[in-house]
């Protein structure tokens, strides 16, 4: 079970074409936009050494109007995906909201190295590094993290860590509340015959092989430490990550400004696809609120 969940055979570069097709299935024309920016030399690749000496990859591009950039958005993909899957968010941030963008490949995904999928838990260390890299490329005083699905969990885990002052806020879209809870749901969805002892055993194996227990990867604990603003998004028809996780995550954040949007009828990781204008408006309004809070000096209220 541990190998099936955390180390699937086909992954990374060998799986990149599938993720390209997924990007276009979510938003037609995504890869054409991506390829065009690459051909123009606007969208560039970068590699750095990750927290565990693995080589990790990201792409980045300046805002459509660089001299008027509103800040920098780091966009984090989900389980089994690569940076290109949520290119529609990159397009939203760059072309419509005028933000610089950086999109990393988490370890074991895309063009990054890695021994296994880390469910966002250990990935937070790489994201903390990407924050510094992004600031080195785009040195402005407003940065946000936006993740979808496992990427949303990654963002929530990161929000519980100390981050530079220029990291102003976080957006999580359909993130699970805990790895233990998500895997338990996945097991129940597939079969009622597999005892949860198997999950506990898999957690022990994961700790021995990859250095972490499923139980420790709990977004509630990270969110309890988060003081910076956060927007929570979840489709109310999500049957992969339980819709109830939206409220668990929202309630777990006790400090600082927060907002929430339940997208009607949206399935997993589909809120933007179903409501692109509403999604963009809500993200823009949230970011405007945070900018105003900074100007007023009450960012943590």
Short mmCIF file of C-alpha atoms in Angstrom, two decimals:
data_model
loop_
_atom_site.label_atom_id
_atom_site.label_comp_id
_atom_site.label_asym_id
_atom_site.label_seq_id
_atom_site.Cartn_x
_atom_site.Cartn_y
_atom_site.Cartn_z
CA UNK A 1 0.00 0.00 0.00
CA UNK A 2 2.81 2.42 0.87
CA UNK A 3 4.51 1.86 -2.48
CA UNK A 4 1.21 2.14 -4.39
CA UNK A 5 0.28 5.44 -2.74
CA UNK A 6 3.64 7.15 -2.32
CA UNK A 7 5.82 5.66 -5.06
CA UNK A 8 3.72 4.85 -8.15
CA UNK A 9 5.78 3.40 -10.97
CA UNK A 10 4.91 5.98 -13.64
CA UNK A 11 5.70 9.50 -12.48
CA UNK A 12 7.69 12.63 -13.16
CA UNK A 13 9.07 13.20 -16.64
CA UNK A 14 7.65 9.90 -17.85
CA UNK A 15 4.19 11.18 -16.93
CA UNK A 16 4.55 14.74 -18.21
CA UNK A 17 2.55 14.28 -21.41
CA UNK A 18 -0.42 13.02 -19.40
CA UNK A 19 -0.27 16.12 -17.24
CA UNK A 20 -0.14 18.29 -20.37
CA UNK A 21 -3.33 16.65 -21.61
CA UNK A 22 -4.91 17.11 -18.18
CA UNK A 23 -4.11 20.81 -18.29
CA UNK A 24 -5.95 21.20 -21.60
CA UNK A 25 -8.87 19.09 -20.41
CA UNK A 26 -9.33 21.47 -17.48
CA UNK A 27 -8.95 24.61 -19.57
CA UNK A 28 -8.61 24.29 -23.36
CA UNK A 29 -5.70 26.28 -24.74
CA UNK A 30 -3.65 26.07 -21.55
CA UNK A 31 -0.65 24.34 -23.10
CA UNK A 32 -0.73 26.61 -26.16
CA UNK A 33 -0.42 29.62 -23.83
CA UNK A 34 2.33 27.84 -21.89
CA UNK A 35 4.25 26.88 -25.05
CA UNK A 36 3.92 30.40 -26.44
CA UNK A 37 5.47 31.96 -23.34
CA UNK A 38 8.24 29.36 -23.43
CA UNK A 39 8.96 30.10 -27.09
CA UNK A 40 9.16 33.83 -26.36
CA UNK A 41 11.59 33.22 -23.50
CA UNK A 42 9.14 34.75 -21.03
CA UNK A 43 8.49 31.52 -19.11
CA UNK A 44 11.78 30.10 -17.86
CA UNK A 45 12.96 26.96 -16.07
CA UNK A 46 15.05 26.87 -12.94
CA UNK A 47 16.52 24.06 -10.84
CA UNK A 48 17.70 24.26 -7.24
CA UNK A 49 18.80 21.78 -4.60
CA UNK A 50 15.91 20.72 -2.37
CA UNK A 51 15.85 20.29 1.40
CA UNK A 52 17.13 16.69 1.14
CA UNK A 53 19.71 17.28 -1.61
CA UNK A 54 17.27 16.36 -4.39
CA UNK A 55 17.24 18.50 -7.53
CA UNK A 56 13.90 20.27 -7.79
CA UNK A 57 12.39 22.23 -10.66
CA UNK A 58 10.13 25.21 -11.21
CA UNK A 59 9.08 27.56 -14.00
CA UNK A 60 8.61 31.29 -13.57
CA UNK A 61 7.49 34.34 -15.52
CA UNK A 62 7.07 38.06 -14.84
CA UNK A 63 3.68 39.73 -14.69
CA UNK A 64 2.13 40.82 -17.99
CA UNK A 65 3.04 44.41 -17.04
CA UNK A 66 6.21 43.90 -14.98
CA UNK A 67 6.60 47.54 -13.97
CA UNK A 68 3.11 47.45 -12.41
CA UNK A 69 3.30 43.95 -10.88
CA UNK A 70 1.02 43.50 -7.86
CA UNK A 71 3.28 40.87 -6.31
CA UNK A 72 4.34 37.26 -6.84
CA UNK A 73 2.18 34.12 -6.75
CA UNK A 74 3.67 30.69 -6.05
CA UNK A 75 1.24 28.08 -7.42
CA UNK A 76 1.45 24.53 -6.05
CA UNK A 77 0.06 21.51 -7.91
CA UNK A 78 -1.69 18.41 -6.59
CA UNK A 79 -1.10 14.68 -6.19
CA UNK A 80 0.35 12.96 -9.25
CA UNK A 81 0.38 16.18 -11.25
CA UNK A 82 3.08 18.60 -12.39
CA UNK A 83 3.35 22.37 -12.51
CA UNK A 84 1.62 22.52 -15.89
CA UNK A 85 -1.73 21.09 -14.73
CA UNK A 86 -2.89 24.29 -13.06
CA UNK A 87 -1.54 26.58 -15.74
CA UNK A 88 -4.96 28.24 -15.80
CA UNK A 89 -4.16 29.70 -12.39
CA UNK A 90 -0.84 30.97 -13.71
CA UNK A 91 -2.70 32.62 -16.58
CA UNK A 92 -5.20 34.12 -14.13
CA UNK A 93 -2.48 35.58 -11.94
CA UNK A 94 -0.19 36.78 -14.73
CA UNK A 95 -2.60 38.03 -17.39
CA UNK A 96 -5.63 39.13 -15.38
CA UNK A 97 -4.29 40.07 -11.93
CA UNK A 98 -0.79 41.13 -13.07
CA UNK A 99 1.28 39.03 -10.66
CA UNK A 100 4.64 37.43 -11.27
CA UNK A 101 4.35 33.64 -11.13
CA UNK A 102 6.48 30.71 -10.00
CA UNK A 103 5.25 27.12 -10.30
CA UNK A 104 7.32 24.37 -8.67
CA UNK A 105 7.24 20.64 -9.32
CA UNK A 106 7.00 18.89 -5.97
CA UNK A 107 9.40 16.01 -5.42
CA UNK A 108 8.63 12.86 -7.44
CA UNK A 109 6.56 15.00 -9.82
CA UNK A 110 7.29 16.74 -13.10
CA UNK A 111 10.98 17.47 -13.60
CA UNK A 112 11.91 17.27 -9.92
CA UNK A 113 13.83 14.41 -8.39
CA UNK A 114 12.63 12.58 -5.29
CA UNK A 115 12.13 9.14 -3.81
CA UNK A 116 8.40 9.39 -3.15
CA UNK A 117 5.29 11.55 -3.02
CA UNK A 118 5.36 13.45 0.26
CA UNK A 119 1.68 14.52 0.42
CA UNK A 120 2.75 18.10 1.03
CA UNK A 121 4.17 17.36 4.46
CA UNK A 122 7.89 17.33 3.69
CA UNK A 123 7.25 19.38 0.55
CA UNK A 124 6.78 22.39 2.82
CA UNK A 125 10.55 22.56 3.23
CA UNK A 126 11.02 22.88 -0.52
CA UNK A 127 8.29 25.53 -0.69
CA UNK A 128 10.09 27.53 1.99
CA UNK A 129 13.14 27.38 -0.26
CA UNK A 130 11.12 28.38 -3.35
CA UNK A 131 9.86 31.40 -1.42
CA UNK A 132 13.46 32.62 -1.15
CA UNK A 133 14.18 31.77 -4.79
CA UNK A 134 11.08 33.62 -5.99
CA UNK A 135 12.01 36.69 -3.97
CA UNK A 136 15.48 36.63 -5.51
CA UNK A 137 13.91 36.70 -8.98
CA UNK A 138 11.06 39.10 -8.17
CA UNK A 139 12.12 41.21 -5.16
CA UNK A 140 8.85 42.84 -4.15
CA UNK A 141 7.09 42.99 -0.79
CA UNK A 142 3.94 41.00 -1.61
CA UNK A 143 4.04 37.24 -2.14
CA UNK A 144 1.23 34.70 -1.85
CA UNK A 145 1.02 30.91 -1.97
CA UNK A 146 -1.88 29.25 -3.81
CA UNK A 147 -2.29 25.46 -3.86
CA UNK A 148 -4.88 23.01 -5.17
CA UNK A 149 -5.67 19.61 -3.58
CA UNK A 150 -2.38 18.18 -2.26
CA UNK A 151 -0.88 21.52 -3.23
CA UNK A 152 -3.43 23.19 -0.95
CA UNK A 153 -2.33 20.91 1.90
CA UNK A 154 1.26 21.86 1.09
CA UNK A 155 0.33 25.53 1.40
CA UNK A 156 -1.46 24.94 4.70
CA UNK A 157 1.51 22.98 6.09
CA UNK A 158 3.80 25.83 4.99
CA UNK A 159 1.53 28.43 6.61
CA UNK A 160 2.35 26.94 10.00
CA UNK A 161 6.05 27.61 9.53
CA UNK A 162 7.84 30.95 10.01
CA UNK A 163 7.82 32.77 6.67
CA UNK A 164 9.42 36.07 5.59
CA UNK A 165 7.40 39.25 6.09
CA UNK A 166 6.94 39.62 2.33
CA UNK A 167 4.86 36.40 2.31
CA UNK A 168 1.53 38.07 2.93
CA UNK A 169 -1.20 35.45 2.53
CA UNK A 170 -2.25 31.96 1.47
CA UNK A 171 -5.01 30.45 -0.69
CA UNK A 172 -5.97 26.80 -0.39
CA UNK A 173 -8.35 25.14 -2.85
CA UNK A 174 -9.89 21.76 -1.85
CA UNK A 175 -7.09 20.68 0.45
CA UNK A 176 -7.50 17.68 2.74
CA UNK A 177 -7.42 18.18 6.50
CA UNK A 178 -4.95 15.39 7.27
CA UNK A 179 -3.11 12.62 5.45
CA UNK A 180 -4.43 10.03 7.89
CA UNK A 181 -7.99 11.18 7.35
CA UNK A 182 -7.65 11.37 3.57
CA UNK A 183 -6.15 7.90 3.25
CA UNK A 184 -8.84 6.51 5.56
CA UNK A 185 -11.50 8.00 3.27
CA UNK A 186 -9.79 6.62 0.18
CA UNK A 187 -9.77 3.14 1.71
CA UNK A 188 -13.46 3.34 2.64
CA UNK A 189 -14.32 4.57 -0.86
CA UNK A 190 -12.62 1.54 -2.43
CA UNK A 191 -13.54 -1.24 -0.02
CA UNK A 192 -15.04 -1.82 3.39
CA UNK A 193 -13.03 -5.04 3.78
CA UNK A 194 -9.59 -3.54 4.30
CA UNK A 195 -8.96 -3.00 8.02
CA UNK A 196 -7.56 0.33 9.18
CA UNK A 197 -4.70 -1.63 10.77
CA UNK A 198 -3.30 -1.76 7.23
CA UNK A 199 -3.21 2.04 7.18
CA UNK A 200 -1.42 2.16 10.51
CA UNK A 201 1.09 -0.40 9.26
CA UNK A 202 1.58 1.58 6.05
CA UNK A 203 2.31 4.66 8.15
CA UNK A 204 5.04 2.76 10.00
CA UNK A 205 6.52 1.63 6.69
CA UNK A 206 6.37 5.20 5.36
CA UNK A 207 8.24 6.44 8.42
CA UNK A 208 10.96 3.84 7.99
CA UNK A 209 11.35 4.37 4.24
CA UNK A 210 10.57 8.07 3.83
CA UNK A 211 10.93 9.63 7.28
CA UNK A 212 7.39 10.66 8.23
CA UNK A 213 4.20 9.24 9.78
CA UNK A 214 0.79 9.84 8.23
CA UNK A 215 -0.55 11.12 11.57
CA UNK A 216 1.91 13.99 11.83
CA UNK A 217 0.78 15.50 8.53
CA UNK A 218 -2.19 17.35 10.04
CA UNK A 219 -3.27 20.67 8.54
CA UNK A 220 -5.21 21.65 11.67
CA UNK A 221 -2.02 21.80 13.70
CA UNK A 222 -0.28 23.93 11.07
CA UNK A 223 -3.28 26.25 10.66
CA UNK A 224 -3.43 26.81 14.40
CA UNK A 225 0.00 28.45 14.10
CA UNK A 226 -0.86 30.53 11.03
CA UNK A 227 -1.30 34.27 11.67
CA UNK A 228 -1.37 35.52 8.07
CA UNK A 229 -4.56 35.88 5.97
CA UNK A 230 -5.94 32.81 4.20
CA UNK A 231 -8.70 32.14 1.68
CA UNK A 232 -10.32 28.68 1.82
CA UNK A 233 -12.04 27.31 -1.34
CA UNK A 234 -13.82 23.99 -1.81
CA UNK A 235 -16.44 22.62 -4.20
CA UNK A 236 -19.52 21.41 -2.33
CA UNK A 237 -19.84 18.42 -4.69
CA UNK A 238 -16.28 17.21 -4.01
CA UNK A 239 -16.41 13.46 -3.39
CA UNK A 240 -12.64 12.90 -3.40
CA UNK A 241 -11.55 15.25 -0.62
CA UNK A 242 -14.52 15.51 1.71
CA UNK A 243 -16.36 18.83 1.53
CA UNK A 244 -16.47 18.75 5.33
CA UNK A 245 -12.69 19.29 5.31
CA UNK A 246 -13.38 22.88 4.26
CA UNK A 247 -14.97 23.67 7.61
CA UNK A 248 -12.33 21.69 9.52
CA UNK A 249 -9.56 23.68 7.90
CA UNK A 250 -11.34 27.01 8.21
CA UNK A 251 -12.13 26.49 11.89
CA UNK A 252 -8.58 25.33 12.62
CA UNK A 253 -7.20 28.76 11.71
CA UNK A 254 -7.74 30.72 14.91
CA UNK A 255 -5.58 33.78 14.25
CA UNK A 256 -5.73 36.49 11.63
CA UNK A 257 -8.03 37.28 8.75
CA UNK A 258 -9.70 34.45 6.84
CA UNK A 259 -12.39 34.03 4.22
CA UNK A 260 -14.17 31.02 2.71
CA UNK A 261 -16.00 30.15 -0.50
CA UNK A 262 -17.96 26.95 -1.11
CA UNK A 263 -18.32 26.62 -4.90
CA UNK A 264 -21.82 25.25 -5.66
CA UNK A 265 -21.84 21.97 -7.57
CA UNK A 266 -18.07 21.91 -8.13
CA UNK A 267 -16.34 18.54 -7.90
CA UNK A 268 -12.76 18.04 -6.78
CA UNK A 269 -10.28 20.66 -8.02
CA UNK A 270 -12.94 22.02 -10.36
CA UNK A 271 -14.05 25.28 -8.76
CA UNK A 272 -12.17 27.49 -11.22
CA UNK A 273 -13.20 25.40 -14.23
CA UNK A 274 -16.88 25.66 -13.23
CA UNK A 275 -16.79 29.31 -12.19
CA UNK A 276 -13.75 31.02 -13.78
CA UNK A 277 -15.09 34.56 -13.43
CA UNK A 278 -16.39 34.07 -9.88
CA UNK A 279 -13.17 32.34 -8.84
CA UNK A 280 -11.07 35.15 -10.26
CA UNK A 281 -13.27 37.78 -8.61
CA UNK A 282 -13.07 36.13 -5.19
CA UNK A 283 -9.31 35.73 -5.39
CA UNK A 284 -8.92 39.34 -6.57
CA UNK A 285 -11.15 40.64 -3.78
CA UNK A 286 -9.27 38.64 -1.16
CA UNK A 287 -5.93 39.97 -2.39
CA UNK A 288 -7.28 43.51 -2.51
CA UNK A 289 -8.44 43.13 1.09
CA UNK A 290 -4.96 41.96 2.13
CA UNK A 291 -3.29 44.84 0.27
CA UNK A 292 -5.63 47.27 2.04
CA UNK A 293 -4.89 45.67 5.41
CA UNK A 294 -1.18 46.15 4.81
CA UNK A 295 -1.72 49.82 3.93
CA UNK A 296 -3.84 50.29 7.06
CA UNK A 297 -1.30 48.49 9.23
CA UNK A 298 -3.70 45.82 10.51
CA UNK A 299 -2.47 42.82 8.50
CA UNK A 300 -2.77 40.35 11.38
CA UNK A 301 -6.22 41.38 12.63
#
